[in-house]
PDB file of C-alpha atoms in Angstrom:
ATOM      1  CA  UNK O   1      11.066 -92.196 291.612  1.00  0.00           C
ATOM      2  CA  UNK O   2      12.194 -88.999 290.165  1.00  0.00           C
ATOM      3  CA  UNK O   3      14.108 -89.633 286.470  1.00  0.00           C
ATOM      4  CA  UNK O   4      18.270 -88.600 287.345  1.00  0.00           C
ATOM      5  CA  UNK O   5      19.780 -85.825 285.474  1.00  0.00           C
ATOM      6  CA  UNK O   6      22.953 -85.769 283.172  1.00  0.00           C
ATOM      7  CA  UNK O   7      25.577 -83.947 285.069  1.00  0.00           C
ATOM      8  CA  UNK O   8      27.004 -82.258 281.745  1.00  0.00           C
ATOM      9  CA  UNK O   9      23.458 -81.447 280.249  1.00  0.00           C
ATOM     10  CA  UNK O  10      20.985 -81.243 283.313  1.00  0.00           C
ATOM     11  CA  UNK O  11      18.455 -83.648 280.992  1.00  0.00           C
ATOM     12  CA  UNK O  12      17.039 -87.076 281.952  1.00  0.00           C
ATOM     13  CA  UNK O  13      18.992 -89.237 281.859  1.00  0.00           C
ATOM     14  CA  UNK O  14      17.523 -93.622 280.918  1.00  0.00           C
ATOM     15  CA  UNK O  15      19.047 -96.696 282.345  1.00  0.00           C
ATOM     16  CA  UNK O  16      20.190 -97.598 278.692  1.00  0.00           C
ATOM     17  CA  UNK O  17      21.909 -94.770 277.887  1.00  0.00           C
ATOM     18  CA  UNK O  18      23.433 -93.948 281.500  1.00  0.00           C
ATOM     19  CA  UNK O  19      27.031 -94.011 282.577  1.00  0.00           C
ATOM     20  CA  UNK O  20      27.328 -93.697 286.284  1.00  0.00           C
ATOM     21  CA  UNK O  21      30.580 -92.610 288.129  1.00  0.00           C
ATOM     22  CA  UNK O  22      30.948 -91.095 291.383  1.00  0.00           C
ATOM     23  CA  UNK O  23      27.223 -90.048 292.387  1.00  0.00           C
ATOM     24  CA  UNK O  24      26.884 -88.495 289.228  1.00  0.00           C
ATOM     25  CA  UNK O  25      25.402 -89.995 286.187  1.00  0.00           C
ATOM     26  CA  UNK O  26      25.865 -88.612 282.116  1.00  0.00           C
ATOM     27  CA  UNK O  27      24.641 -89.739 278.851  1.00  0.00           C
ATOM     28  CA  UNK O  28      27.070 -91.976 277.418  1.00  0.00           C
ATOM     29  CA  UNK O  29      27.029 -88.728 274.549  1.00  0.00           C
ATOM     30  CA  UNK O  30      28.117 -86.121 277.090  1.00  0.00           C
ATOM     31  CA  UNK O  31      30.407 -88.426 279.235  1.00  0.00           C
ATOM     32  CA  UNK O  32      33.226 -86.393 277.585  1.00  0.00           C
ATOM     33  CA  UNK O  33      36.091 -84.437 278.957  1.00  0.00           C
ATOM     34  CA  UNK O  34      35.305 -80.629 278.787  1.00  0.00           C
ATOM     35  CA  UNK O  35      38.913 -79.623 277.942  1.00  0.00           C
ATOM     36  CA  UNK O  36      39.546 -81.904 275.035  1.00  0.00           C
ATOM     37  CA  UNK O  37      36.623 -83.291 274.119  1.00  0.00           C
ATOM     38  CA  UNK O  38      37.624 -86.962 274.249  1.00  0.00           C
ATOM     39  CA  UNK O  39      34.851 -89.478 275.364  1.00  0.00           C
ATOM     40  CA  UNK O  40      36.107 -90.737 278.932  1.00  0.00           C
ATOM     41  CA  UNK O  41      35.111 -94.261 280.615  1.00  0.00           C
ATOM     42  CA  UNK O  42      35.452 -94.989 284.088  1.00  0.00           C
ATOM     43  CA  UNK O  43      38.871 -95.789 284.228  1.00  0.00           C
ATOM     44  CA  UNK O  44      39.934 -92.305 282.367  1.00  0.00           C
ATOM     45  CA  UNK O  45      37.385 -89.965 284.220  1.00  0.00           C
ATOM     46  CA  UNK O  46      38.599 -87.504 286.653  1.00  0.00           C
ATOM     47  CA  UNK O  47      37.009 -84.892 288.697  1.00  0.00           C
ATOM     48  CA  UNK O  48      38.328 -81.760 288.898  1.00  0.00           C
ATOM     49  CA  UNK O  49      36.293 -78.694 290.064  1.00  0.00           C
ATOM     50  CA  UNK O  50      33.023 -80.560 289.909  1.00  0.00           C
ATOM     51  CA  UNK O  51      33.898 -81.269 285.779  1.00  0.00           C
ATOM     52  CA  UNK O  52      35.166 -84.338 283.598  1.00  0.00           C
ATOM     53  CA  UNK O  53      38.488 -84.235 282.697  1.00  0.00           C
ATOM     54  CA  UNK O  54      40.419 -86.955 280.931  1.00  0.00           C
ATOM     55  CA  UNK O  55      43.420 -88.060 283.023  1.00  0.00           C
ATOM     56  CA  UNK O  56      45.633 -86.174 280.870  1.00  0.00           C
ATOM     57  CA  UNK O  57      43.969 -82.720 280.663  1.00  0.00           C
ATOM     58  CA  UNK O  58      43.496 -83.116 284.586  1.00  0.00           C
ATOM     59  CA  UNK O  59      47.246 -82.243 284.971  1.00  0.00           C
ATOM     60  CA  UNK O  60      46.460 -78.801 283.839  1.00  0.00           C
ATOM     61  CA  UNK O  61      42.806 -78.099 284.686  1.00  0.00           C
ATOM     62  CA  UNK O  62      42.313 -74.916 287.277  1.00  0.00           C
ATOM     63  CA  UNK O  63      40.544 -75.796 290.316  1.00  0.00           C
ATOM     64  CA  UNK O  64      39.517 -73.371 293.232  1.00  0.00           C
ATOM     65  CA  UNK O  65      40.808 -75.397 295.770  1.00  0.00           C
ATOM     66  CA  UNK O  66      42.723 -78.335 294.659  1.00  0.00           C
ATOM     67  CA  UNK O  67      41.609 -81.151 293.207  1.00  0.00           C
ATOM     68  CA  UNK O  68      38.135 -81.657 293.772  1.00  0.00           C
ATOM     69  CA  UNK O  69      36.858 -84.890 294.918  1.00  0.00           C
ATOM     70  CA  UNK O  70      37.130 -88.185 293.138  1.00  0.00           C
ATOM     71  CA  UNK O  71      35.063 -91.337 293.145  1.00  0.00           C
ATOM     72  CA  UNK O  72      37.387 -92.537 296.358  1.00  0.00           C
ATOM     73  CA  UNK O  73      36.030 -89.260 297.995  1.00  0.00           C
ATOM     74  CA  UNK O  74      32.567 -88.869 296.837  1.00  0.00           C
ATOM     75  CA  UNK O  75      31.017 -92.172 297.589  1.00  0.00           C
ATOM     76  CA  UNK O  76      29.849 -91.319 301.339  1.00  0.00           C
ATOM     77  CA  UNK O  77      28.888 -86.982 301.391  1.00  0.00           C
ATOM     78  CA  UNK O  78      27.336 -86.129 304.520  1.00  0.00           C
ATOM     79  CA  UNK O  79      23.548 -86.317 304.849  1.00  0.00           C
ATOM     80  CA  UNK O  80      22.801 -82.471 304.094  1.00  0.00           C
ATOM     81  CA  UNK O  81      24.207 -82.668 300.705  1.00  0.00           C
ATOM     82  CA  UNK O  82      22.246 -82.338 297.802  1.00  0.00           C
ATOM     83  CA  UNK O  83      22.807 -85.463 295.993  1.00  0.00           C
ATOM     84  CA  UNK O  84      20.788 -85.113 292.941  1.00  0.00           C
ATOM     85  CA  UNK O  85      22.703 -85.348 289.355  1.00  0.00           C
ATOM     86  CA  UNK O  86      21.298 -82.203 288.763  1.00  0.00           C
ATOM     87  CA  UNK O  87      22.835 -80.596 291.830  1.00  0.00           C
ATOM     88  CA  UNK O  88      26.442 -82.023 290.678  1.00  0.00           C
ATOM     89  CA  UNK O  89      26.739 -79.499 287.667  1.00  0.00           C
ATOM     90  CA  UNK O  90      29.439 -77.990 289.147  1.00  0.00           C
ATOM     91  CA  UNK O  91      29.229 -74.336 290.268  1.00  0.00           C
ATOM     92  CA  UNK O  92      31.454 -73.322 287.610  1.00  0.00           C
ATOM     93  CA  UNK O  93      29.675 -75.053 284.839  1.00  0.00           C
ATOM     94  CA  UNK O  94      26.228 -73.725 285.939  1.00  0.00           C
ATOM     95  CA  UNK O  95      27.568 -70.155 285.852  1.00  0.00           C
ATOM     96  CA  UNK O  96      29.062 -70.488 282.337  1.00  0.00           C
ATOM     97  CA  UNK O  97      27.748 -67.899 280.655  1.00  0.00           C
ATOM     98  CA  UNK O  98      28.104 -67.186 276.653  1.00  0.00           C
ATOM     99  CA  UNK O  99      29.293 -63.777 276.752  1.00  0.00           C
ATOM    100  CA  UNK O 100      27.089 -62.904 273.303  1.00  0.00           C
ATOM    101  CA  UNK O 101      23.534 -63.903 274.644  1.00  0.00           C
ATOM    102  CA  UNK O 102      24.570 -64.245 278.447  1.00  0.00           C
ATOM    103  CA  UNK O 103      22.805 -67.589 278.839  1.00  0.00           C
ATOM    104  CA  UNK O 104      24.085 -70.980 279.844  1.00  0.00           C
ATOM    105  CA  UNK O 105      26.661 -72.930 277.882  1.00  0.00           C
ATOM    106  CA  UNK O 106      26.238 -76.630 278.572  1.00  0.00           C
ATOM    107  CA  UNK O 107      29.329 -78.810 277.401  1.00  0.00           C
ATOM    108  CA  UNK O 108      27.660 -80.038 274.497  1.00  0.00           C
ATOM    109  CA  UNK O 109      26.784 -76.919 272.732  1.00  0.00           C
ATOM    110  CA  UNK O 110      30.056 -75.142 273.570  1.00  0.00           C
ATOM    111  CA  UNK O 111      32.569 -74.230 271.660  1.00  0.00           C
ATOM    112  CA  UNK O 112      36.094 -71.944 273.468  1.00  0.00           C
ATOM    113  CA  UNK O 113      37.953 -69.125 271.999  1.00  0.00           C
ATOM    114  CA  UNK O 114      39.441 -66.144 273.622  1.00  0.00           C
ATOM    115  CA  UNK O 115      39.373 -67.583 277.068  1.00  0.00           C
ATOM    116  CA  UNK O 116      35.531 -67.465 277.013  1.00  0.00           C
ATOM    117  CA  UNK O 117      33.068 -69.874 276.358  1.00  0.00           C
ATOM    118  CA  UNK O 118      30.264 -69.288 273.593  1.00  0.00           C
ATOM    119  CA  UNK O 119      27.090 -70.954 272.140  1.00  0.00           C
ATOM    120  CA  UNK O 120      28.236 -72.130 268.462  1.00  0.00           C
ATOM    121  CA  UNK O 121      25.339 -70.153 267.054  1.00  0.00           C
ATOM    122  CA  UNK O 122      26.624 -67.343 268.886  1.00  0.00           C
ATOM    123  CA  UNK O 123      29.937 -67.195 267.539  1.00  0.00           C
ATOM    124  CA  UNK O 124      29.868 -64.771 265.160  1.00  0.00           C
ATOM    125  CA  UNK O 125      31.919 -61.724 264.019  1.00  0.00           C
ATOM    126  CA  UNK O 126      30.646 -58.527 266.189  1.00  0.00           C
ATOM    127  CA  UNK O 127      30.630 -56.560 262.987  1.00  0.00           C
ATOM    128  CA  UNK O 128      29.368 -58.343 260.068  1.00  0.00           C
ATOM    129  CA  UNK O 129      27.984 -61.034 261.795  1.00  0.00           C
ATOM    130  CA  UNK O 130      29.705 -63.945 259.866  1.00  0.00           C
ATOM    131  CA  UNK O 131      29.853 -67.049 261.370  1.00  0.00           C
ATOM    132  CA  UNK O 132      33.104 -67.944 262.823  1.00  0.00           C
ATOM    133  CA  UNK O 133      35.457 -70.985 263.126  1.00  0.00           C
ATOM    134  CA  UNK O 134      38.262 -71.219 265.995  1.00  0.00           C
ATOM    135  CA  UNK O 135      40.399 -70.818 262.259  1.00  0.00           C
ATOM    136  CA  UNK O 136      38.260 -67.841 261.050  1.00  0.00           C
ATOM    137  CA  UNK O 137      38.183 -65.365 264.330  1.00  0.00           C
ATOM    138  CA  UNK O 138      40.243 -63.231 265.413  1.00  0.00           C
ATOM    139  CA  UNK O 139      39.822 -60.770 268.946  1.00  0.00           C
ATOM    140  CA  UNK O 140      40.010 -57.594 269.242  1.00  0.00           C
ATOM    141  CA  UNK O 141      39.291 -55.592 272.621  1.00  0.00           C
ATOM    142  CA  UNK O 142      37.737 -58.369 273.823  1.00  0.00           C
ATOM    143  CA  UNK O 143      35.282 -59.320 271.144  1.00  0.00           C
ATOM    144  CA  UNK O 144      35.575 -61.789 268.307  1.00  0.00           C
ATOM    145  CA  UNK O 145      35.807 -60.605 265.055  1.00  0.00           C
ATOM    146  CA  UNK O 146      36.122 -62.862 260.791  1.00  0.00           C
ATOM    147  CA  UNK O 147      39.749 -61.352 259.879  1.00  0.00           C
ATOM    148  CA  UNK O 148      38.421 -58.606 257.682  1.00  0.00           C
ATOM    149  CA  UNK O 149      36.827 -56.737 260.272  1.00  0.00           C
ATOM    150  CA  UNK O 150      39.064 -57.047 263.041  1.00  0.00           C
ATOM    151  CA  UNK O 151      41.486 -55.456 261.308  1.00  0.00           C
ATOM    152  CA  UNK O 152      39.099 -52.173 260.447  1.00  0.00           C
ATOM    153  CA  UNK O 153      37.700 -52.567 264.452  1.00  0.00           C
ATOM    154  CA  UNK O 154      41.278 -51.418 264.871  1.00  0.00           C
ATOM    155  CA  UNK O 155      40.910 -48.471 262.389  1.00  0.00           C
ATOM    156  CA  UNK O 156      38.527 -45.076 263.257  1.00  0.00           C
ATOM    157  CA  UNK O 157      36.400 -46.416 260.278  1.00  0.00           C
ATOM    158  CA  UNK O 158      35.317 -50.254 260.558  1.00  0.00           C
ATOM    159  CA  UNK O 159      32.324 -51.083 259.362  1.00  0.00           C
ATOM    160  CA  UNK O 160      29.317 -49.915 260.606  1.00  0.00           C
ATOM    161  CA  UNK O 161      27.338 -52.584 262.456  1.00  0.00           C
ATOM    162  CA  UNK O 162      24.040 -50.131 261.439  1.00  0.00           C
ATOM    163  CA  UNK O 163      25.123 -49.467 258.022  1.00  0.00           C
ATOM    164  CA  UNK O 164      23.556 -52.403 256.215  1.00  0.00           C
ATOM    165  CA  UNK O 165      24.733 -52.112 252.421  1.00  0.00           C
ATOM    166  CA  UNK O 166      28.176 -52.323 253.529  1.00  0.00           C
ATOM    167  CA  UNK O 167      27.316 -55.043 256.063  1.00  0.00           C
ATOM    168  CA  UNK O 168      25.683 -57.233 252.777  1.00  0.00           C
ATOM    169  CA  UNK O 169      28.659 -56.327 250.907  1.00  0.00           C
ATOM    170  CA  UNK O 170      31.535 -57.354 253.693  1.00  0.00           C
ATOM    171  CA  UNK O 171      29.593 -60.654 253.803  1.00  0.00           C
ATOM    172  CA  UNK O 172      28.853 -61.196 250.057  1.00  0.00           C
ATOM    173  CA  UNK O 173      32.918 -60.330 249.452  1.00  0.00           C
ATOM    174  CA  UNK O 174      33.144 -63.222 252.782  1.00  0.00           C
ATOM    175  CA  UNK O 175      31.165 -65.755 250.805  1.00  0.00           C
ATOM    176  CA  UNK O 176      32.497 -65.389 247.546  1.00  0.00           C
ATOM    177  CA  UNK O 177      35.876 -66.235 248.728  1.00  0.00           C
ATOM    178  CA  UNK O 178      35.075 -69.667 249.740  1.00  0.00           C
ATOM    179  CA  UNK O 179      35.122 -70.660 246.316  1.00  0.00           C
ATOM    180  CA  UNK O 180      38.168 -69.505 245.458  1.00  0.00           C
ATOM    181  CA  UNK O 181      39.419 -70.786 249.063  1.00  0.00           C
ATOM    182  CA  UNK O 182      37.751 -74.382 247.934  1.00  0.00           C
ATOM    183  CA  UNK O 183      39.333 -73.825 244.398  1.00  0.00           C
ATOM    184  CA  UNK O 184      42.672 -73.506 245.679  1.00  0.00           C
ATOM    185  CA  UNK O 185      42.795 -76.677 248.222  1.00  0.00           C
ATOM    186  CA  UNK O 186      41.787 -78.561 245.222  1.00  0.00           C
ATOM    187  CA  UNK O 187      44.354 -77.348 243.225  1.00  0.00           C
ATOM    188  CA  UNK O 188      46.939 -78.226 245.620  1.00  0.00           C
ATOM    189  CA  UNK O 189      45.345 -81.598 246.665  1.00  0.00           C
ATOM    190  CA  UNK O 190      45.382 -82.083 242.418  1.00  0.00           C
ATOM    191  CA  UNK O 191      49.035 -81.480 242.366  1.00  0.00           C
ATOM    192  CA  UNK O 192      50.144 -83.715 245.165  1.00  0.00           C
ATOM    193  CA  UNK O 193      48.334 -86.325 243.649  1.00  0.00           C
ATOM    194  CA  UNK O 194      50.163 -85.733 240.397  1.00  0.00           C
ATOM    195  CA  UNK O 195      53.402 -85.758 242.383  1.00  0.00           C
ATOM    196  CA  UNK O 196      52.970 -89.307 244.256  1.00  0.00           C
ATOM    197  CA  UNK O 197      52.024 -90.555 241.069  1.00  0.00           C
ATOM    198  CA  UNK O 198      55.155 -89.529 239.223  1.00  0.00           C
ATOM    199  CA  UNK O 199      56.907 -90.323 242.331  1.00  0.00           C
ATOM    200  CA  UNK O 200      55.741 -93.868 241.656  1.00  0.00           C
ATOM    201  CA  UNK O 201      55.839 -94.517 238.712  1.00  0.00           C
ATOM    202  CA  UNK O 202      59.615 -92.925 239.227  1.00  0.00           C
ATOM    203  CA  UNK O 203      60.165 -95.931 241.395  1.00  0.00           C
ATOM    204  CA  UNK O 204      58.258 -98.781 239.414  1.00  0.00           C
ATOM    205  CA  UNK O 205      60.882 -97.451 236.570  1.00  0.00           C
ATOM    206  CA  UNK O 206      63.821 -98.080 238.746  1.00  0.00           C
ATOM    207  CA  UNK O 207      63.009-101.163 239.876  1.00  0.00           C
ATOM    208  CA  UNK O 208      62.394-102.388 236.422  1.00  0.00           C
ATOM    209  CA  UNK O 209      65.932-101.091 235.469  1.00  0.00           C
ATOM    210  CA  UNK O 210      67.367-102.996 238.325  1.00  0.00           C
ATOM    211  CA  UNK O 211      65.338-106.200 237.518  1.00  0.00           C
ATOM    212  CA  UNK O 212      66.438-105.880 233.831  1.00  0.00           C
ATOM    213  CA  UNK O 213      70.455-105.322 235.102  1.00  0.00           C
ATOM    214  CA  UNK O 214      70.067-108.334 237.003  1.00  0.00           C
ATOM    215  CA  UNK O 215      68.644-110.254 234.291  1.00  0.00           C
ATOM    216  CA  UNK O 216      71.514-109.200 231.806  1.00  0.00           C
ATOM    217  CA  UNK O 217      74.388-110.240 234.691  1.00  0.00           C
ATOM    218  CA  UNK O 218      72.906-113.732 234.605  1.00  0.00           C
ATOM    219  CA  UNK O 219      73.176-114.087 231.019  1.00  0.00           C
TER     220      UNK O 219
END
């Protein structure tokens, strides 16, 4: 008997780590839902457009023709179905394609921005080629861009994807800020601290006042 295949990752997929709903079966990893990200069980999965959705993100999820069929639905297809796990990667899912390399995104690679779907390696400026973070990109005509560069991809002089020693020095500038970025956070994590901790020791003095008034009025 052939070995089923994840619906969300297209890999075999054991007995022990298996979680079947509907006729499809995941890892117990990628039994997540592909809007949120929150791991779903049996009771929270929903089917919408041939993907997992939590109940909640459901609600909102686009689907092609209504909601798609559930497990009340999908328990009998007809005979010339494809049944296979493999074949129940939705159409939409199989044609997901990262718009930087223009292969595949599988749910548990993917990562959203823009209203496209990319590879995580993939998602870097189009200029400099910094890695991004959903905080660190911004999009300009349609392509991602760190902050610095989509603001000169707006200008008639950005910098040069082919020009290499101001490439090396957009990214060197990029990295040295994280220090001071990492500096600063500490600096304001240091000073809350310092805060609660007069803030406390504001209110153990106050309550020793109080306890020492109330000692005096029993006298």
């Amino acid at each position: 008997m052939a070995t089923p295949k994840c619906a969300a990752c297209a890999k075999s997929v054991y007995p022990m780590e298996m979680v079947a709903v509907s006729d499809f079966k995941f890892h117990k990893a990628c039994f997540r839902c592909v809007a949120c990200k929150s791991t779903l069980t049996q009771t929270t999965y929903t089917n919408v457009a041939g993907q997992a959705h939590c109940k909640n993100c459901s609600k909102n999820a686009p689907a092609t023709a209504g909601l798609a069929p559930t497990a009340a639905t999908t328990r009998a297809p007809s005979p010339a179905k494809d049944r296979s796990p493999a074949a129940a990667v939705s159409g939409a899912t199989q044609s997901r394609k990262c718009p930087v390399c223009s292969k595949t995104v599988f749910q548990m690679e993917e990562l959203r921005a823009d209203d496209k779907v990319f590879h995580k390696p993939c998602f870097r400026c189009k200029t400099c080629k910094l890695q991004l973070t959903i905080a660190s990109f911004a999009s300009s005509h349609g392509d991602v861009y760190c902050k610095p560069c989509s603001k000169k991809a707006t200008t008639e002089t950005p910098v040069a994807a082919h020009d290499d020693a101001a490439l090396k020095a957009h990214q060197e500038a990029a990295e040295a800020k994280k220090p001071e970025e990492a500096k600063k956070a500490a600096d304001e994590a240091a000073k809350k601290a310092e805060e609660a901790e007069a803030a406390k020791k504001a209110q153990e003095a106050a309550a020793a006042k109080k306890a020492d008034e109330a000692a005096a009025a029993k006298k």
